[in-house]
Coordinates of C-alpha atoms and ligand atoms in Angstrom, one line a residue:
P1 CA 77.6 17.1 -19.8
P2 CA 75.6 15.5 -17.0
I3 CA 72.2 17.0 -16.2
L4 CA 70.9 17.8 -12.8
V5 CA 67.2 17.8 -11.7
P6 CA 66.8 21.6 -11.5
E7 CA 68.3 22.1 -14.9
L8 CA 66.2 19.4 -16.5
A9 CA 63.1 20.9 -14.8
A10 CA 63.9 24.3 -16.2
R11 CA 64.4 23.0 -19.7
L12 CA 61.0 21.3 -19.6
G13 CA 59.3 24.4 -18.1
L14 CA 58.6 22.5 -14.9
K15 CA 59.4 22.9 -11.2
P16 CA 62.1 20.6 -9.8
F17 CA 59.6 18.8 -7.6
N18 CA 57.5 17.8 -10.7
V19 CA 60.6 16.2 -12.1
M20 CA 61.3 14.5 -8.7
A21 CA 57.7 13.1 -8.7
D22 CA 58.3 11.7 -12.2
L23 CA 61.6 10.2 -11.1
I24 CA 60.0 8.5 -8.1
K25 CA 57.3 7.1 -10.3
L26 CA 60.1 5.7 -12.5
G27 CA 61.6 4.2 -9.4
V28 CA 64.6 6.5 -9.2
F29 CA 65.6 8.5 -6.2
P30 CA 68.6 10.7 -7.1
A31 CA 70.5 12.5 -4.4
P32 CA 70.7 16.3 -4.7
N33 CA 73.4 17.3 -7.2
Q34 CA 73.7 13.7 -8.5
P35 CA 73.6 13.8 -12.3
L36 CA 70.9 11.8 -13.9
E37 CA 71.5 8.9 -16.2
P38 CA 70.8 10.0 -19.8
E39 CA 68.2 7.1 -20.1
I40 CA 66.4 8.3 -17.1
A41 CA 66.4 12.0 -18.2
A42 CA 65.1 10.7 -21.6
K43 CA 62.2 9.0 -19.9
V44 CA 61.3 12.1 -18.0
C45 CA 61.4 14.1 -21.2
E46 CA 59.2 11.6 -23.0
I47 CA 56.5 11.9 -20.3
H48 CA 56.2 15.6 -21.1
G49 CA 56.3 15.2 -24.9
F50 CA 59.9 16.2 -25.3
S51 CA 62.7 14.1 -26.9
F52 CA 66.1 14.0 -25.3
E53 CA 69.1 14.3 -27.4
R54 CA 72.5 14.3 -25.8
E55 CA 74.8 15.6 -28.5
K56 CA 73.5 18.4 -30.6
R57 CA 75.5 21.2 -32.0
D58 CA 73.2 24.1 -31.7
K59 CA 73.2 26.2 -28.6
D60 CA 69.8 24.9 -27.5
K61 CA 71.4 21.5 -27.3
G62 CA 69.9 18.7 -25.4
F63 CA 66.2 19.2 -26.0
H64 CA 63.7 19.9 -28.6
K65 CA 59.9 19.8 -28.4
V66 CA 58.4 16.9 -30.3
E67 CA 55.0 18.3 -30.9
E68 CA 54.4 21.9 -31.5
V69 CA 51.8 23.1 -29.0
I70 CA 49.1 25.1 -30.7
K71 CA 46.9 27.2 -28.5
E72 CA 43.8 29.3 -29.2
P73 CA 45.0 33.0 -29.0
E74 CA 44.0 34.3 -25.6
A75 CA 41.9 37.4 -25.2
P76 CA 44.1 40.1 -23.8
A77 CA 43.1 41.2 -20.3
E78 CA 43.1 44.7 -21.4
E79 CA 43.4 46.4 -24.7
P80 CA 45.3 49.7 -25.1
E81 CA 42.8 52.5 -24.6
E82 CA 43.6 54.1 -28.0
L83 CA 42.6 51.0 -29.9
L84 CA 39.2 50.8 -28.3
K85 CA 36.1 51.8 -30.1
T86 CA 32.5 52.1 -28.8
R87 CA 30.5 49.0 -29.8
P88 CA 26.8 48.5 -30.0
P89 CA 25.1 47.0 -26.8
I90 CA 23.8 43.4 -27.1
I91 CA 20.2 43.3 -25.8
T92 CA 18.1 40.4 -24.8
I93 CA 14.4 40.6 -24.2
M94 CA 12.9 38.4 -21.5
G95 CA 9.6 38.0 -19.7
H96 CA 6.5 35.9 -19.1
V97 CA 4.9 34.2 -22.0
D98 CA 2.4 36.3 -23.9
H99 CA 3.6 39.5 -22.3
G100 CA 4.8 40.8 -25.7
K101 CA 8.5 39.8 -26.2
T102 CA 7.9 38.7 -29.8
S103 CA 5.7 41.7 -30.6
L104 CA 8.3 44.1 -29.2
L105 CA 11.1 42.5 -31.3
D106 CA 8.9 42.4 -34.4
Y107 CA 7.9 46.1 -33.9
L108 CA 11.5 47.2 -33.7
R109 CA 12.6 45.1 -36.6
K110 CA 9.8 46.3 -38.9
T111 CA 9.9 49.9 -38.0
R112 CA 13.6 50.4 -37.6
I113 CA 15.3 48.2 -40.1
T114 CA 13.1 48.6 -43.1
A115 CA 12.4 52.3 -42.6
G116 CA 14.3 54.2 -45.2
E117 CA 16.5 51.3 -46.2
A118 CA 16.6 50.1 -49.8
G119 CA 15.2 46.7 -50.4
G120 CA 14.8 46.1 -46.7
I121 CA 13.9 42.5 -46.6
T122 CA 14.8 41.2 -43.2
Q123 CA 16.3 37.8 -42.8
H124 CA 15.9 35.8 -39.6
I125 CA 19.4 35.0 -38.4
G126 CA 18.7 35.1 -34.7
A127 CA 19.7 38.7 -34.0
Y128 CA 19.4 42.0 -35.7
Q129 CA 20.6 45.6 -35.4
V130 CA 18.5 48.8 -35.4
K131 CA 19.7 52.3 -35.5
H132 CA 18.4 54.9 -33.0
Q133 CA 19.8 58.4 -32.5
D134 CA 22.4 57.4 -35.0
Q135 CA 23.6 54.6 -32.8
L136 CA 23.4 50.9 -33.4
L137 CA 21.7 48.5 -31.0
T138 CA 22.0 44.7 -31.4
F139 CA 19.0 42.5 -30.4
L140 CA 19.0 38.8 -29.9
D141 CA 15.7 37.9 -31.3
T142 CA 15.3 34.5 -29.8
P143 CA 13.3 35.5 -26.8
G144 CA 12.9 33.4 -23.7
H145 CA 15.2 31.8 -21.2
A146 CA 16.5 29.0 -23.2
I147 CA 19.2 30.9 -25.0
F148 CA 20.0 33.0 -22.0
S149 CA 20.6 30.2 -19.6
D150 CA 22.2 28.0 -22.1
M151 CA 24.7 30.6 -22.9
R152 CA 25.2 31.5 -19.3
A153 CA 25.9 27.9 -18.5
R154 CA 28.7 28.0 -21.0
G155 CA 30.1 31.1 -19.5
A156 CA 29.7 32.8 -22.9
D157 CA 26.8 35.1 -22.2
I158 CA 27.3 38.1 -24.3
T159 CA 24.3 40.1 -23.4
D160 CA 24.9 43.6 -21.9
I161 CA 21.3 44.7 -21.3
V162 CA 18.3 42.7 -20.4
V163 CA 14.9 44.2 -21.1
I164 CA 12.2 42.6 -18.9
V165 CA 8.8 42.8 -20.4
V166 CA 5.8 42.9 -18.2
A167 CA 2.2 43.2 -19.5
A168 CA 0.5 46.0 -17.7
N169 CA -2.8 44.1 -17.5
D170 CA -1.3 40.8 -16.1
G171 CA 1.4 42.1 -13.9
I172 CA 4.3 40.0 -12.6
M173 CA 4.1 36.3 -13.4
P174 CA 6.4 33.3 -12.5
Q175 CA 8.6 33.7 -15.6
T176 CA 8.9 37.4 -14.9
K177 CA 10.4 36.6 -11.5
E178 CA 12.6 34.0 -13.1
A179 CA 13.9 36.5 -15.7
I180 CA 14.6 39.0 -13.0
Q181 CA 16.6 36.5 -11.0
H182 CA 18.5 35.3 -14.1
A183 CA 19.4 38.9 -15.1
K184 CA 20.4 39.9 -11.6
K185 CA 22.5 36.8 -11.0
A186 CA 24.4 37.4 -14.2
N187 CA 24.9 41.1 -13.2
K188 CA 23.2 42.5 -16.3
T189 CA 21.8 46.0 -16.6
I190 CA 18.1 45.7 -16.5
I191 CA 15.5 47.9 -18.2
V192 CA 11.8 47.3 -17.5
A193 CA 9.3 47.6 -20.4
I194 CA 5.8 47.8 -19.1
N195 CA 3.9 46.7 -22.2
K196 CA 0.3 46.7 -23.4
I197 CA -0.4 50.2 -21.9
D198 CA -3.0 50.6 -24.7
L199 CA -5.4 48.2 -23.0
S200 CA -8.0 49.6 -20.7
S201 CA -7.2 46.9 -18.2
A202 CA -3.7 48.2 -17.9
N203 CA -2.6 49.0 -14.4
V204 CA 0.9 50.5 -14.5
E205 CA 1.1 51.5 -10.9
R206 CA 0.3 48.0 -9.7
V207 CA 3.1 46.6 -11.9
K208 CA 5.5 49.1 -10.5
T209 CA 4.6 48.1 -6.9
Q210 CA 5.0 44.4 -7.8
L211 CA 8.4 45.0 -9.4
A212 CA 9.6 47.0 -6.4
E213 CA 8.7 44.0 -4.3
N214 CA 10.9 41.9 -6.5
G215 CA 13.9 44.2 -6.2
L216 CA 13.4 46.5 -9.2
Q217 CA 12.6 50.0 -8.1
T218 CA 11.9 52.6 -10.7
T219 CA 14.1 55.7 -10.8
D220 CA 10.8 57.7 -10.6
Y221 CA 10.6 56.6 -7.0
G222 CA 14.3 56.9 -6.2
G223 CA 15.3 53.4 -7.3
D224 CA 18.0 52.6 -9.9
T225 CA 16.1 50.8 -12.6
E226 CA 14.8 52.5 -15.7
F227 CA 11.2 51.8 -16.7
A228 CA 9.5 52.5 -20.0
E229 CA 5.8 52.3 -20.6
V230 CA 5.1 51.0 -24.0
S231 CA 2.7 49.4 -26.4
A232 CA 4.3 47.0 -28.9
L233 CA 1.0 47.1 -30.7
T234 CA 0.7 50.9 -31.3
G235 CA 4.4 51.8 -30.9
K236 CA 3.7 54.2 -28.1
G237 CA 6.6 54.7 -25.8
M238 CA 9.0 52.8 -28.0
D239 CA 11.2 55.8 -28.7
D240 CA 11.6 56.3 -24.9
L241 CA 12.5 52.6 -24.5
L242 CA 15.2 52.9 -27.2
D243 CA 16.5 56.1 -25.6
L244 CA 16.9 54.3 -22.3
M245 CA 18.9 51.5 -24.0
I246 CA 21.2 54.1 -25.6
L247 CA 21.6 55.8 -22.2
Q248 CA 22.4 52.5 -20.4
A249 CA 24.8 51.5 -23.1
E250 CA 26.7 54.8 -22.6
V251 CA 26.8 54.2 -18.8
L252 CA 28.3 50.7 -19.5
E253 CA 31.0 52.2 -21.8
L254 CA 31.0 49.2 -24.1
K255 CA 34.2 49.1 -26.1
A256 CA 36.1 46.7 -28.2
N257 CA 39.2 46.7 -30.4
P258 CA 38.2 46.2 -34.0
K259 CA 41.8 45.4 -34.9
A260 CA 42.2 42.6 -32.3
T261 CA 42.2 38.9 -33.1
A262 CA 38.6 38.3 -34.1
R263 CA 36.4 36.5 -31.5
A264 CA 32.7 35.8 -31.7
S265 CA 30.0 33.9 -29.9
V266 CA 27.6 31.5 -31.5
I267 CA 24.0 32.3 -30.8
E268 CA 22.4 30.0 -33.4
A269 CA 23.5 27.2 -35.6
R270 CA 21.7 25.3 -38.3
V271 CA 22.0 23.4 -41.5
V272 CA 20.5 25.4 -44.4
P273 CA 19.8 23.4 -47.6
G274 CA 22.0 24.6 -50.3
R275 CA 24.3 26.5 -48.0
G276 CA 25.4 23.8 -45.6
T277 CA 26.3 24.4 -42.0
T278 CA 25.8 28.0 -40.9
A279 CA 25.9 29.7 -37.6
T280 CA 25.0 33.2 -36.4
V281 CA 27.6 34.7 -34.3
I282 CA 27.9 38.0 -32.5
V283 CA 31.4 39.6 -32.9
E284 CA 32.9 40.4 -29.5
S285 CA 36.2 41.8 -30.6
G286 CA 38.2 42.2 -33.7
T287 CA 36.6 42.1 -37.2
L288 CA 35.5 39.0 -38.9
K289 CA 36.5 38.8 -42.5
V290 CA 35.8 36.5 -45.4
G291 CA 38.8 34.1 -45.7
T292 CA 39.6 34.1 -42.0
P293 CA 40.5 30.6 -40.6
F294 CA 39.0 29.9 -37.2
I295 CA 38.5 27.4 -34.4
C296 CA 35.0 27.0 -32.9
G297 CA 34.7 24.5 -30.1
P298 CA 36.3 21.3 -31.3
Y299 CA 36.0 22.2 -35.0
A300 CA 38.1 24.2 -37.5
G301 CA 36.6 26.3 -40.2
K302 CA 37.3 29.1 -42.6
I303 CA 34.8 31.9 -43.3
R304 CA 33.6 31.3 -46.8
S305 CA 30.9 34.0 -46.8
M306 CA 28.9 36.2 -44.4
I307 CA 25.3 37.4 -44.5
N308 CA 23.9 40.2 -42.3
D309 CA 20.5 40.6 -40.8
R310 CA 19.2 42.1 -44.0
G311 CA 20.2 39.2 -46.1
E312 CA 23.1 41.1 -47.7
T313 CA 26.4 39.4 -48.3
I314 CA 29.1 41.2 -46.5
K315 CA 32.9 41.0 -46.4
T316 CA 33.6 42.3 -42.9
A317 CA 31.7 42.3 -39.5
P318 CA 32.9 44.7 -36.7
P319 CA 32.4 44.2 -33.0
G320 CA 28.8 44.0 -31.8
S321 CA 27.4 42.9 -35.1
P322 CA 25.4 39.8 -35.7
V323 CA 26.3 37.8 -38.8
E324 CA 25.6 34.5 -40.3
V325 CA 28.8 32.7 -41.1
I326 CA 29.2 30.0 -43.7
G327 CA 32.2 27.8 -43.6
F328 CA 31.9 25.5 -40.6
E329 CA 33.3 22.1 -40.7
E330 CA 30.6 20.8 -38.4
L331 CA 27.6 22.2 -36.6
P332 CA 28.8 24.3 -33.6
H333 CA 27.0 24.6 -30.3
V334 CA 25.2 27.7 -29.1
G335 CA 27.6 29.5 -26.8
D336 CA 30.8 28.1 -28.5
H337 CA 33.4 30.7 -29.2
L338 CA 34.7 31.3 -32.7
T339 CA 38.3 32.5 -32.6
E340 CA 40.4 33.6 -35.5
M341 CA 43.5 31.5 -36.0
K342 CA 46.8 32.4 -37.8
N343 CA 46.2 29.8 -40.6
E344 CA 44.2 26.8 -41.5
R345 CA 46.9 24.4 -40.6
E346 CA 46.9 25.6 -37.0
A347 CA 43.1 25.7 -36.8
K348 CA 42.9 22.1 -38.0
S349 CA 45.6 20.9 -35.7
L350 CA 44.0 22.5 -32.6
A351 CA 40.6 21.1 -33.7
S352 CA 42.0 17.6 -33.8
E353 CA 43.6 18.0 -30.5
R354 CA 40.3 19.1 -29.0
Q355 CA 38.5 16.2 -30.6
E356 CA 41.0 13.9 -29.1
E357 CA 40.5 15.5 -25.7
Q358 CA 36.8 14.9 -26.0
R359 CA 37.3 11.3 -27.0
L360 CA 39.5 10.7 -24.0
K361 CA 36.9 12.4 -21.8
R362 CA 34.3 9.9 -22.9
L363 CA 36.6 7.2 -21.6
R364 CA 36.2 8.5 -18.1
P365 CA 34.9 5.8 -15.9
Q366 CA 31.6 6.0 -14.1
H367 CA 33.1 5.0 -10.9
R368 CA 36.7 5.1 -10.0
N369 CA 38.3 1.9 -8.6
R370 CA 41.3 3.0 -6.7
M371 CA 43.1 0.6 -4.4
E372 CA 42.6 3.0 -1.5
D373 CA 38.8 3.0 -2.0
L374 CA 38.6 -0.7 -2.2
Y375 CA 38.0 -1.5 1.5
S376 CA 35.2 1.1 1.9
M377 CA 33.5 -0.4 -1.1
V378 CA 33.6 -3.8 0.7
N379 CA 31.9 -2.3 3.7
E380 CA 29.2 -0.8 1.7
G381 CA 28.0 -3.7 -0.4
G382 CA 27.9 -7.3 0.7
G383 CA 30.0 -10.0 -0.9
K384 CA 33.6 -9.9 -2.0
A385 CA 34.9 -6.8 -3.7
Q386 CA 36.9 -7.2 -6.9
L387 CA 40.4 -5.7 -7.2
K388 CA 40.9 -5.6 -11.0
I389 CA 44.4 -5.3 -12.0
I390 CA 46.2 -4.4 -15.2
L391 CA 49.8 -5.4 -14.8
K392 CA 52.6 -4.4 -17.1
C393 CA 56.1 -5.6 -16.5
D394 CA 59.5 -5.4 -18.1
V395 CA 59.8 -9.1 -18.8
Q396 CA 57.5 -12.1 -18.9
G397 CA 59.4 -13.6 -16.0
S398 CA 58.3 -10.8 -13.6
V399 CA 54.7 -11.0 -14.9
E400 CA 54.4 -14.6 -13.9
A401 CA 56.1 -14.1 -10.5
I402 CA 54.1 -11.1 -9.5
K403 CA 50.8 -12.6 -10.7
K404 CA 51.4 -15.7 -8.7
A405 CA 52.3 -13.7 -5.6
I406 CA 49.2 -11.6 -5.8
L407 CA 46.9 -14.5 -6.4
A408 CA 48.3 -16.1 -3.3
I409 CA 47.2 -13.3 -1.1
E410 CA 44.2 -14.4 1.0
S411 CA 41.5 -12.1 1.9
N412 CA 37.9 -12.9 2.8
K413 CA 36.8 -9.4 1.6
V414 CA 38.6 -8.9 -1.6
E415 CA 39.3 -11.0 -4.6
S416 CA 41.9 -10.0 -7.2
T417 CA 41.6 -10.6 -10.9
F418 CA 43.8 -9.7 -13.7
I419 CA 42.4 -7.9 -16.7
T420 CA 45.8 -7.9 -18.3
A421 CA 49.1 -9.3 -17.2
A422 CA 51.8 -8.8 -19.8
A423 CA 55.3 -7.5 -20.6
G424 CA 55.6 -4.1 -22.2
P425 CA 55.1 -0.4 -21.5
V426 CA 51.8 1.0 -20.2
T427 CA 49.9 2.0 -23.3
E428 CA 46.9 4.1 -24.2
S429 CA 44.8 0.9 -24.6
D430 CA 45.7 -0.2 -21.1
I431 CA 44.3 3.1 -19.8
A432 CA 41.2 2.6 -21.9
F433 CA 40.7 -0.8 -20.5
A434 CA 41.2 0.4 -17.0
A435 CA 38.7 3.2 -17.5
S436 CA 36.0 0.9 -18.8
T437 CA 36.6 -1.9 -16.3
G438 CA 37.5 0.2 -13.2
A439 CA 40.9 -1.6 -12.9
V440 CA 44.0 -0.2 -11.4
V441 CA 47.1 -0.1 -13.6
M442 CA 50.3 -1.3 -12.1
G443 CA 53.7 -1.2 -13.8
F444 CA 56.8 -2.9 -12.8
N445 CA 60.0 -1.5 -14.3
V446 CA 58.2 -0.2 -17.3
K447 CA 57.6 3.2 -18.7
V448 CA 54.3 4.8 -19.5
E449 CA 53.9 5.9 -23.1
A450 CA 53.3 9.7 -23.5
K451 CA 49.9 9.1 -25.0
A452 CA 48.9 6.9 -22.1
V453 CA 50.0 9.6 -19.6
K454 CA 47.6 12.0 -21.3
A455 CA 44.8 9.5 -21.4
A456 CA 45.3 8.5 -17.8
K457 CA 45.0 12.2 -16.8
A458 CA 41.9 12.7 -18.9
A459 CA 40.2 9.6 -17.7
S460 CA 41.4 9.9 -14.0
V461 CA 42.9 6.5 -14.1
E462 CA 45.5 5.8 -11.5
V463 CA 48.8 4.4 -12.7
K464 CA 51.1 2.9 -10.1
L465 CA 54.7 2.3 -11.0
Y466 CA 57.1 0.2 -9.0
S467 CA 60.7 -0.9 -9.3
V468 CA 60.8 -3.2 -6.3
V469 CA 58.7 -6.3 -6.4
Y470 CA 57.8 -6.6 -2.7
E471 CA 56.6 -3.0 -2.7
L472 CA 54.1 -3.8 -5.4
I473 CA 52.9 -6.9 -3.7
D474 CA 52.8 -5.2 -0.3
Q475 CA 50.5 -2.5 -1.6
V476 CA 48.2 -5.0 -3.2
R477 CA 48.1 -6.9 0.1
E478 CA 47.4 -3.8 2.1
A479 CA 44.6 -2.8 -0.3
M480 CA 43.1 -6.3 0.0
L481 CA 43.3 -6.3 3.7
G482 CA 41.9 -2.8 4.1
L483 CA 45.0 -1.3 5.4
L484 CA 45.4 1.5 3.0
E485 CA 44.2 4.9 4.1
P486 CA 41.3 5.9 1.9
L487 CA 42.4 8.9 -0.1
T488 CA 39.9 11.6 -0.8
Ligands
LIG1 P1 5.5 36.6 -26.1 O1 5.0 35.3 -25.7 O2 6.0 37.3 -24.8 O3 6.4 36.7 -27.2 O4 4.2 37.5 -26.5 P2 3.7 37.9 -27.9 O5 4.5 39.0 -28.5 O6 3.5 36.7 -28.7 O7 2.3 38.6 -27.5 C1 1.2 37.9 -27.0 C2 -0.1 38.5 -27.4 O8 -0.1 39.8 -26.8 C3 -0.3 38.6 -28.9 O9 -1.6 38.3 -29.2 C4 0.0 40.1 -29.1 O10 -0.7 40.6 -30.2 C5 -0.4 40.8 -27.9 N1 0.3 42.0 -27.6 C6 1.7 42.2 -27.5 N2 2.0 43.4 -27.2 C7 0.8 44.1 -27.1 C8 0.4 45.4 -26.8 O11 1.3 46.3 -26.5 N3 -0.9 45.7 -26.7 C9 -1.8 44.8 -26.9 N4 -3.1 45.1 -26.8 N5 -1.5 43.5 -27.2 C10 -0.3 43.2 -27.3

């Protein structure tokens, strides 16, 4: 049976105008309700990674997808309430250098993890958990901005609460202000810890005034920021600080579904001699289990083993917990997401697709050389501009004819040169050439290979297709004479 544009579009999951655009690029202008030639329909299918088969017995006749499309499972917008469980808050400590971030983290680690726990040898994995009032709190123990802004830049910031440490003797310093700005911009709950109150030079009131001037008003004075006065040296006030964290975590109602597809965020990655590539992740939802296949950035992996912040080997890691994962194919980046995949095959396939995407991105040209921009380039720099052309035609005869016609165009501003002039379809390597040389790709009565379509999109290379010789030559002439409207 003949196929019409709307039907073809529906089968390909596209809008009719998308198919029309493809047809026009192929040099075909069908009237409405005019059936498409099977060869033309096949070309359109090919562009979108489908193969077109006219006679097929099953009811889904006509089309079948060539490549299976594998996607990373998407995080559901909202999980059903009954599946949600309270998870520990993720806490980051920030502040000016020497104000006591490390001391605070060390104090908590020493007093809260080891106390009462058998064989409590802590292991530095980049984050740890402490228990307070029977509730777990997760601390990122890489203080400073680096991790915070790096993760924010990747949109993967997992911190719920930022504790801003200010030394009571020093008061607010440049990095304190920066930390406040970071935390506010990222919409984080802020708790202030005024540290070093054991010093005789401590001046808590002065610090409170300075903080108020920077937008953090203590609840004592009717503001909405909780303050704790502490000493990381003596431990004074630390219980109050932890109480405030629990309180704020409750306000935030932090919940996650432990049965969801497991997702985690990388906070540290390194190569450990004898263990290979490892990364510490914080589980965001679901539960990580040994044996789980996953995708992380452009790499696949499978969880071979997991180690918690106490150096113990564990089999499962619930939401909110930090865990060192062994089983990465390559070193992931901080901020990358680790997502559970159905099986290793899908994980590997998605990984190679992402690596391919990255490779294509690297082909992206520094400057685009579109025909429409040519004339403005002439006006900017002196001398003749170069119009570099990659020409692909159906037969060698048209190659020669078109090349000759273009070289005959006279312009005192632009000079045309051919990078390639050959018979055959537009291929991926044509696109790569165009990207590296800044050439435009012109096709006459040829198709664009599916791989080349993808590559052109990734590298923002313009491909112009023609089915009428004089149209092609006219466009080149107009470009060379500066008659084309510059597109923006
Ligand atoms: P960071 O640069 O913010 O990580 O600061 P550190 O934790 O390294 O602390 C800087 C210095 O301040 C160290 O010499 C600590 O011993 C000291 N320090 C930290 N907290 C306190 C405190 O509460 N009281 C006193 N007296 N000294 C502290």
